[in-house]
JSON list of C-alpha atoms in Angstrom, two decimals:
[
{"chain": "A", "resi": 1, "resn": "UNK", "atom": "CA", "xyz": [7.34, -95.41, 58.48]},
{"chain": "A", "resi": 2, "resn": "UNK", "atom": "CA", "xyz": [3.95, -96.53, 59.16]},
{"chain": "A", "resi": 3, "resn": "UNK", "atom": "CA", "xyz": [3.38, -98.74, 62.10]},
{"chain": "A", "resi": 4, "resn": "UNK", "atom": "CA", "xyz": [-0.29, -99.07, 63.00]},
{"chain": "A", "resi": 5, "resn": "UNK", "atom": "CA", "xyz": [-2.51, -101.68, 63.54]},
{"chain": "A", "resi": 6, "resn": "UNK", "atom": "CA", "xyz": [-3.30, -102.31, 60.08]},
{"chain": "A", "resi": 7, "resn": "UNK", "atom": "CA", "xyz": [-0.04, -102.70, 58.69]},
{"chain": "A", "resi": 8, "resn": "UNK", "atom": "CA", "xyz": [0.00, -106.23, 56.74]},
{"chain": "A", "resi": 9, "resn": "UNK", "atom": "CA", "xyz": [1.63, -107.99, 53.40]},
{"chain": "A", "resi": 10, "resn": "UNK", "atom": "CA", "xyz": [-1.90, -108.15, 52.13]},
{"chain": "A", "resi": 11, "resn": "UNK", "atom": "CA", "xyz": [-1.76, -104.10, 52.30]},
{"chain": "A", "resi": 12, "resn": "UNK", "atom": "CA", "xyz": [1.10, -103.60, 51.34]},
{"chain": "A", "resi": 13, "resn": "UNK", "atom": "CA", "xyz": [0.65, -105.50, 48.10]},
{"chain": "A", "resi": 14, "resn": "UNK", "atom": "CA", "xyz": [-2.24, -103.45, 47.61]},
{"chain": "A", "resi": 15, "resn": "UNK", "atom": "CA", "xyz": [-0.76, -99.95, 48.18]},
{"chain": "A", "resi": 16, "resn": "UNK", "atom": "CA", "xyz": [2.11, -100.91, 46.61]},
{"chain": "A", "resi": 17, "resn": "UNK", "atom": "CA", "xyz": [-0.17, -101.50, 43.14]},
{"chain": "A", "resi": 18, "resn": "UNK", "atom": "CA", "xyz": [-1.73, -98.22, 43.73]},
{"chain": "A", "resi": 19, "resn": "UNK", "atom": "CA", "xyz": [1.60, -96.42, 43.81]},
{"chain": "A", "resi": 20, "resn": "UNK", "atom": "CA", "xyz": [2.39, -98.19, 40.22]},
{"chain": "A", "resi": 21, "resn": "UNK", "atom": "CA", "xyz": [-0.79, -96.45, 38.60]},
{"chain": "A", "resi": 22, "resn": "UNK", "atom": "CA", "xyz": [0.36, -93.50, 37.01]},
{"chain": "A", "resi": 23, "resn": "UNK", "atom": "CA", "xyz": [-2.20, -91.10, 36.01]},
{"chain": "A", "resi": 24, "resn": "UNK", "atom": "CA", "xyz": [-5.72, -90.90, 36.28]},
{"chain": "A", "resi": 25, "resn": "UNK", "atom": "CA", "xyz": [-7.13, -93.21, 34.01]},
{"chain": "A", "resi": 26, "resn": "UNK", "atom": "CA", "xyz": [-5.02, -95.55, 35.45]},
{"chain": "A", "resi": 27, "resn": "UNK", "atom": "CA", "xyz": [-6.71, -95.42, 38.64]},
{"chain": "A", "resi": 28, "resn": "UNK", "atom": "CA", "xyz": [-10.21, -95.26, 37.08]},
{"chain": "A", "resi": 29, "resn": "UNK", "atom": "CA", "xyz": [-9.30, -99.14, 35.45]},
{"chain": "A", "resi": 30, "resn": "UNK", "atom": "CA", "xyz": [-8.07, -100.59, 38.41]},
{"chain": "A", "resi": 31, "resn": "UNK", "atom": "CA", "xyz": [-10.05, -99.13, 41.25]},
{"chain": "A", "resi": 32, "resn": "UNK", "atom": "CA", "xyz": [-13.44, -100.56, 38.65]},
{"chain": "A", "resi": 33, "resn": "UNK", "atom": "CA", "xyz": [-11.36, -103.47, 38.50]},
{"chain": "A", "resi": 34, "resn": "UNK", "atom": "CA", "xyz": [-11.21, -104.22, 42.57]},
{"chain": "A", "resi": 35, "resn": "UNK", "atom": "CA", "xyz": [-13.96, -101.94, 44.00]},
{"chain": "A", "resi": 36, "resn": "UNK", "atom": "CA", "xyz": [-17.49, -102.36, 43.62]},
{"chain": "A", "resi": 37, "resn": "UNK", "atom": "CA", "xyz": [-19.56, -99.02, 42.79]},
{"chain": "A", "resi": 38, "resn": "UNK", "atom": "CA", "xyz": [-20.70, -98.52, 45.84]},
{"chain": "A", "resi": 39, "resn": "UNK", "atom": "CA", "xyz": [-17.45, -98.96, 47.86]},
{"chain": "A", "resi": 40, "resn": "UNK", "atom": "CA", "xyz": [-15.83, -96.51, 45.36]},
{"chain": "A", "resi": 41, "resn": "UNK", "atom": "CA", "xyz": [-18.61, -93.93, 45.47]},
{"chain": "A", "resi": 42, "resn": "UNK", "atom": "CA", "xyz": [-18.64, -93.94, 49.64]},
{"chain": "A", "resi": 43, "resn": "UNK", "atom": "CA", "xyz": [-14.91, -93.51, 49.22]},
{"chain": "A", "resi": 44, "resn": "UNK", "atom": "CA", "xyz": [-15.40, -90.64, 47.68]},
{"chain": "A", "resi": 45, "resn": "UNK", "atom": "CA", "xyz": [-17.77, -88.95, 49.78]},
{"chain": "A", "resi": 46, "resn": "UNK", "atom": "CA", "xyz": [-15.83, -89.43, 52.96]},
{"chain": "A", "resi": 47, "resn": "UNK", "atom": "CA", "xyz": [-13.22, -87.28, 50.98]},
{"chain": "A", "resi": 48, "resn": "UNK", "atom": "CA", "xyz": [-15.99, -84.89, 50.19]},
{"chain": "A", "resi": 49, "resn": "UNK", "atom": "CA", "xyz": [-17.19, -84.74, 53.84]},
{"chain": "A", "resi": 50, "resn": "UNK", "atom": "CA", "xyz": [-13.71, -84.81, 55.74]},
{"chain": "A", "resi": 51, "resn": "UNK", "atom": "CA", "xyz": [-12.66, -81.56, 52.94]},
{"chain": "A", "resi": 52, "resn": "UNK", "atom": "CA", "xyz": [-16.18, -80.04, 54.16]},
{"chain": "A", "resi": 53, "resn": "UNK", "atom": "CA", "xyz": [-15.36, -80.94, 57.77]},
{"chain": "A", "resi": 54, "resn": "UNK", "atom": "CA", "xyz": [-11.98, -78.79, 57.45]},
{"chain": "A", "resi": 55, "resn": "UNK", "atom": "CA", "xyz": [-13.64, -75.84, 55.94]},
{"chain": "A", "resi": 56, "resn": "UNK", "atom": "CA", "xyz": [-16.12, -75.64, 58.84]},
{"chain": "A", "resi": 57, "resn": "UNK", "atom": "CA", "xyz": [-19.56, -76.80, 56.87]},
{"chain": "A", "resi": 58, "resn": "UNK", "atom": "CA", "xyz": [-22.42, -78.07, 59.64]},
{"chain": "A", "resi": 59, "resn": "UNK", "atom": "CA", "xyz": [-23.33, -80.90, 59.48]},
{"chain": "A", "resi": 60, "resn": "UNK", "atom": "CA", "xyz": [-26.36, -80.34, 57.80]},
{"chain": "A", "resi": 61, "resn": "UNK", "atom": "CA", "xyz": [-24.56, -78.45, 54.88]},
{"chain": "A", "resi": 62, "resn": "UNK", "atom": "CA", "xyz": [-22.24, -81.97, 54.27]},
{"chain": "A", "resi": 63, "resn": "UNK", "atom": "CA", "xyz": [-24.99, -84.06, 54.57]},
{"chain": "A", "resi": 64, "resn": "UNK", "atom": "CA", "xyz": [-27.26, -82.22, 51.94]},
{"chain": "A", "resi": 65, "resn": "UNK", "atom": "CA", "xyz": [-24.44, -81.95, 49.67]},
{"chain": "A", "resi": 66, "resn": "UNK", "atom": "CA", "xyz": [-23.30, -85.62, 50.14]},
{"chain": "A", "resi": 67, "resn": "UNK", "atom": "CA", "xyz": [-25.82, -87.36, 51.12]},
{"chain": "A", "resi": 68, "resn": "UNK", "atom": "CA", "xyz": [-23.79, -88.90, 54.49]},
{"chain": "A", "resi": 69, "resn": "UNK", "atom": "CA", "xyz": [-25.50, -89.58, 56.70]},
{"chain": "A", "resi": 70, "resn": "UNK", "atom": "CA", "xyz": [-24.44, -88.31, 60.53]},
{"chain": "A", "resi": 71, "resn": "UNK", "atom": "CA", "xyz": [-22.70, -91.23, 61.54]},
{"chain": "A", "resi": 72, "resn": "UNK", "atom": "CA", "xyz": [-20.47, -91.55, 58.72]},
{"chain": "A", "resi": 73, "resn": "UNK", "atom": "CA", "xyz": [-19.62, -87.36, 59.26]},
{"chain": "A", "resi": 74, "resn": "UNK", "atom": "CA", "xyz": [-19.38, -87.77, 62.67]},
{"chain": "A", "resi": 75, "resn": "UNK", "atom": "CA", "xyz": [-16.50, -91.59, 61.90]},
{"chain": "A", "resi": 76, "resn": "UNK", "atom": "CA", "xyz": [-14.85, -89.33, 59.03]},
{"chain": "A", "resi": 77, "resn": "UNK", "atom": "CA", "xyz": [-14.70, -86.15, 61.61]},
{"chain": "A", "resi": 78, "resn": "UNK", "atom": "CA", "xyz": [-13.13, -88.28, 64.48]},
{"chain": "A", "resi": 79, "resn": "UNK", "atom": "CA", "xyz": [-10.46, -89.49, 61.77]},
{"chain": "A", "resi": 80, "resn": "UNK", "atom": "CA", "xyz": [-9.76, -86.01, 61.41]},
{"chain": "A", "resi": 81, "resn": "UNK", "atom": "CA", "xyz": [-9.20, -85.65, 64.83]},
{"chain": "A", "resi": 82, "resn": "UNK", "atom": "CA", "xyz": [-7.64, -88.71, 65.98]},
{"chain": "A", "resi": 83, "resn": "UNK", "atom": "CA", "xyz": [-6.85, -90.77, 63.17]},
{"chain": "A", "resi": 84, "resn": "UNK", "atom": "CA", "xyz": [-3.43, -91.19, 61.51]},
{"chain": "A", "resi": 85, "resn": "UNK", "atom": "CA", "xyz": [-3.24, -87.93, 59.35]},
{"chain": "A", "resi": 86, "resn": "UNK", "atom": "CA", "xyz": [-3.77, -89.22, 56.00]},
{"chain": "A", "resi": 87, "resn": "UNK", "atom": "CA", "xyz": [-6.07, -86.56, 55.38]},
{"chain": "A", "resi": 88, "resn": "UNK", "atom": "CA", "xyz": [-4.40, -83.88, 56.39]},
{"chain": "A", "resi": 89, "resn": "UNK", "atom": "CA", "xyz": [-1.35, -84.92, 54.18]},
{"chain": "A", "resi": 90, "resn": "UNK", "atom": "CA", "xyz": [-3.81, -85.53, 51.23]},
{"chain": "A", "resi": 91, "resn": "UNK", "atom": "CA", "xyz": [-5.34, -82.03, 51.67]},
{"chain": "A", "resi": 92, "resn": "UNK", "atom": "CA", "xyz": [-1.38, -80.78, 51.85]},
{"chain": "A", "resi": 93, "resn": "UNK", "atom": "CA", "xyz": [-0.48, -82.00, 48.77]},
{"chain": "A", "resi": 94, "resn": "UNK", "atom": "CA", "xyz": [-3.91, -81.34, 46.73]},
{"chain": "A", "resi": 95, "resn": "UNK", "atom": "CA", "xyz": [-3.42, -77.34, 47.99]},
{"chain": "A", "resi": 96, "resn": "UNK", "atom": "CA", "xyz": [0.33, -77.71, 46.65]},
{"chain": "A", "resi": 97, "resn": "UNK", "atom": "CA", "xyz": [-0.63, -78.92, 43.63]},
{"chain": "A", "resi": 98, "resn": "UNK", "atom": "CA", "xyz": [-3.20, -76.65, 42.56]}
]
């Protein structure tokens, strides 16, 4: 069970909803519903980048192909390293699934 420092009822509420959607389209109506386009968008290039980190692309390559900038490869690459593993178990299942 998750411990960290950003456990809260305000998150869990809100990962809790995001467990209820149940297919894609789903999660495009909600996530336009509470995300602006921009916070949605930089969501999903620090996916793009961290599965570009973990096949080894330079920096330039993700950046090019992203457009992220440095610092956000460099935040996304040190969650990689040090963060809580939630990529690593969302690149697990994704490989399982396809």
């Amino acid at each position: 069970m998750y411990t960290g420092k950003l456990k809260d009822d305000l998150l869990d509420q809100l990962f809790g909803a995001i467990m209820l959607l149940e297919d894609l389209d789903e999660c495009y109506r909600f996530f336009e519903d509470i995300c602006t386009v921009s916070e949605l968008k930089s969501l999903a290039q620090r996916l793009e980048v961290a599965k570009m980190l973990q096949e080894n692309r330079t920096y330039r390559e993700i950046s090019s192909r992203t457009g992220a900038s440095t610092a956000t490869i460099s935040r996304v690459k040190r969650s990689l390293n040090y963060g809580a593993d939630g990529y690593k178990l969302v690149f697990d299942r994704l490989s399982q699934n396809s």
